[in-house]
Structure formats: structure tokens, C-alpha cells
């Protein structure tokens, strides 16, 4: 049985990737960090894989700040594939906590790559690094491709650029099978609530349900290439199945403004966003990335990967999912989701009452 290790398994992408790999028959080892309250709602629905005599989902405590634990885990587990998805991933917040962001999102990658070497697994493992279109920043070419020069515009993007080059360097220096996936923005009903798409879908749902009337946002002119996270995790896996390691842009090759996303999400719920959205300068960034649009032709040619879901359909599926949550009483006013089962939105909406779900959470020790 093939064995994969995922850092960042509790995040949006980690949860979809875990599902995808379990579906392919992998044994999946997820690294979780210690938090004062459990923070695993996006993978709660996978709990059955953790149980029984031969579990296929196994969680381990670890942190990208802790080299020794990474070496030990890699030495003991000897995974076939490592997906490094862990990061402080919020761009604006990286201006508030730059050292921390650089330590986790940048230096953390040096720690895990070095752990691959120190654990002795080296060439035996295939390594995926979650790189970002934010590295293109003040874009030097439109659309952006693998060879487009980087001009990072935030501490987060600087850290990701360092991590990208470390991945390339370890590939060249130690002949590691190390790939850098340069993913453009990808979203889903599991997206963190403080990224703009999810803020919009939650806001629209709560306004529609009469729970709030206003939604505060920053720059509505920024253009992003938004795809569906569930489809992007397959591209990560495909990169690690090739004969040779490489770097790939994953995108939709379409770009839309935040305004367009508002139009699609609010429109889906029969709302006019102009009546509800107000400007708050708090959400502006000291330096902004104005335009992202990716050229995924290398991924199409070499991986056979293509996006299926475009911005409008994505905004609609997110608005639908959050509206179902509000109707089930699971989204509070001001867009603050309740704790229980938050990440498992697709299945919560189809089954189980909030109370039953909360009880289920309480009854299983973790
Ligand atoms: P996310 O939802 O913010 O998830 C980040 C994950 O990293 C969470 O599981 C988080 O754990 C974990 N983490 C944070 N700090 C850690 C640390 N010190 N040690 C170990 N784990 C830590 O991010 P995402 O949207 O799934 O993105 C996955 C990766 O792709 C990230 O590296 C992100 O920067 C990158 N990326 C994302 C996009 C996008 O549009 N989504 C685009 C390009 C690249 P907790 O749950 O405990 O916080
Ligand atoms: N978060 C947020 N909140 N963004 C807002 C808001 C708001 O209230 N109002 C406007 N925006 C604008 C931002 O200024 C930015 O131009 C755009 O919406 C997208 O912001 P985010 O959704 O926070 O995403 P991001 O593009 O900064 O970063 C995401 O994508 C990167 C890939 O390009 C993150 O997922 C990164 O981790 C990822 O690497």
C-alpha cells in the first residue's frame, strides 16, 4: 500500500487531498499541530478511516517549526510521497506577523527538505511543495507561466518564493524528486472564512437569511484566477506520478475582479451586492497584487490536467453551500461559523442535525 504524508491536513487543500488519496487506496499520515481546542472539522468526516484494526488515516503531532519531529516522523514512516501544504497562508495577515510567516511558510520548507535528507529517505520519497501565484506579485508577464520572473509583494509571497527556490535547489543539489506546484487561487465551501471568496459567500448567505445586512470589504478591483480546490489537489498528485520532477502552474486561465465574484455569489441568492457591501480600509494591503492569470498549458500537456469549474460556477456552489448552512442554523451573524462540523460542509448539508453532529464530536476521544 502506498503511503503519503501531508502537512497542513486540517486546511482546505489538506482535507481534499486526504480524501483524494484515501480514495486511491493510500495510507495517509497527517501532521497536525497542537492547538488549545481541536481544529479538525475539515477532516472529521474521514474519521472512519482512523478506526478499526487497519486504519488508513493516521494523525501525528508535528510542526513546521520543529525539525526534530519532522526528521523522526520521516525516518519512522518512510512515506512514498510527502505533500507540504502547511503554511501561514493569509497574505494580509503576513504583514502583521512577518517573522512568524517567514518562519513557517519559508524556513519551514528548509526544515522539511532537510528532514528528508537527514532521515535518510532522500531519493526514495517524492516531495510536493505548495507554491503560490502570489510569487508573481507585480506581474512581469500576462498570463503567468512557470518561467515568469517573481516579484513578491508581501512577506507571505517572499516566504513562498524562498520555499520555491529551496525546493528547486534540493532537487538539483541532492537529486530529490521534488516538485513545486505554482497554484493560483483555489476556493471551495471549505475555504477559510477570512479569504475574500468565502467572506463573500458567507456574507451573501447571512444577508439572504436576514442575519446581517452589511458586508465590509477592501479592494474590489483586484483580479484573480479562481479555481476549485477539489480539482487542484489531483494536480498535486499527478506531479508526483511523473517520470521526472518539475514545476507546474495550475490555474484556469481566466481572471475576474472581486466585484465579478460578488456579482455571481450575491446574484445566485437573488441579491444586489451594491446595496450591502461597504468599504473598509482595514482590508487593504500595503502592497497589492493587482492581476493574476495563469497559463496551465504545461500541466495540460504533461499531466493531462485541466480545470473544470470556472469562477461563476464556483461562486454559485459556494453561495449555495453557505446558504444551506445558514438555513441549518450553522452560520451565525457576522459570518462567524459555529464550531461543529464546519469544514464538512458538503456532507453536513445533506445529513445530520447540528445537535447530533456535536454529540458525535463529543463522543469520540481524539
Ligand atoms: P489553509 O487552509 O490556510 O491551511 C493551512 C494548513 O497549514 C492548516 O492545516 C494549518 O493548520 C497548517 N499549519 C499552519 N501553520 C503550521 C505549522 N507551523 N506547522 C504545521 N502546520 C501548520 O491553506 P490552504 O488554502 O489549504 O492552502 C494549502 C497550501 O497551499 C498553503 O501552503 C498555501 O499557502 C498554499 N496555496 C494556497 C492557495 C489557495 O488559493 N488556497 C494557492 C496557492 C498556494 P491549522 O488548521 O492548525 O491552522
Ligand atoms: N481577504 C480579503 N478580505 N481580501 C479582500 C477583501 C477582504 O475583505 N476585500 C478585498 N480583498 C481582495 C484582496 O485585497 C485581494 O486582492 C483579493 O481580494 C484576494 O484576497 P484573498 O482571498 O485574501 O486571497 P489572496 O489572493 O491574497 O491569497 C490567496 O491566494 C494565494 C494564491 O494567489 C491565499 O490563498 C494565498 O495563500 C495563496 O497563495
Tab-separated table of C-alpha atoms in Angstrom, residues 6 9 15 20 33-34 68 94 99 127 129 136 143 147 201 211 218 224 244 246 300 311 314:
chain	number	residue	atom	x	y	z
A	6	UNK	CA	0.507	15.506	4.398
A	9	UNK	CA	-4.032	18.189	6.508
A	15	UNK	CA	-8.725	17.861	3.588
A	20	UNK	CA	-8.454	12.006	-2.773
A	33	UNK	CA	-0.107	20.932	15.278
A	34	UNK	CA	-1.085	21.269	18.872
A	68	UNK	CA	13.481	17.072	15.192
A	94	UNK	CA	1.532	38.207	6.809
A	99	UNK	CA	8.662	36.927	11.121
A	127	UNK	CA	8.074	15.674	-2.418
A	129	UNK	CA	5.782	21.921	-2.261
A	136	UNK	CA	4.394	36.615	-9.372
A	143	UNK	CA	-0.512	35.323	-18.406
A	147	UNK	CA	9.238	30.842	-16.413
A	201	UNK	CA	-20.344	33.575	0.149
A	211	UNK	CA	-28.938	37.592	9.842
A	218	UNK	CA	-11.404	46.149	0.853
A	224	UNK	CA	-7.697	36.757	-9.530
A	244	UNK	CA	10.759	13.346	-13.723
A	246	UNK	CA	9.167	19.516	-12.313
A	300	UNK	CA	-2.293	20.133	-19.584
A	311	UNK	CA	-15.431	31.402	-11.418
A	314	UNK	CA	-17.543	28.233	-8.170
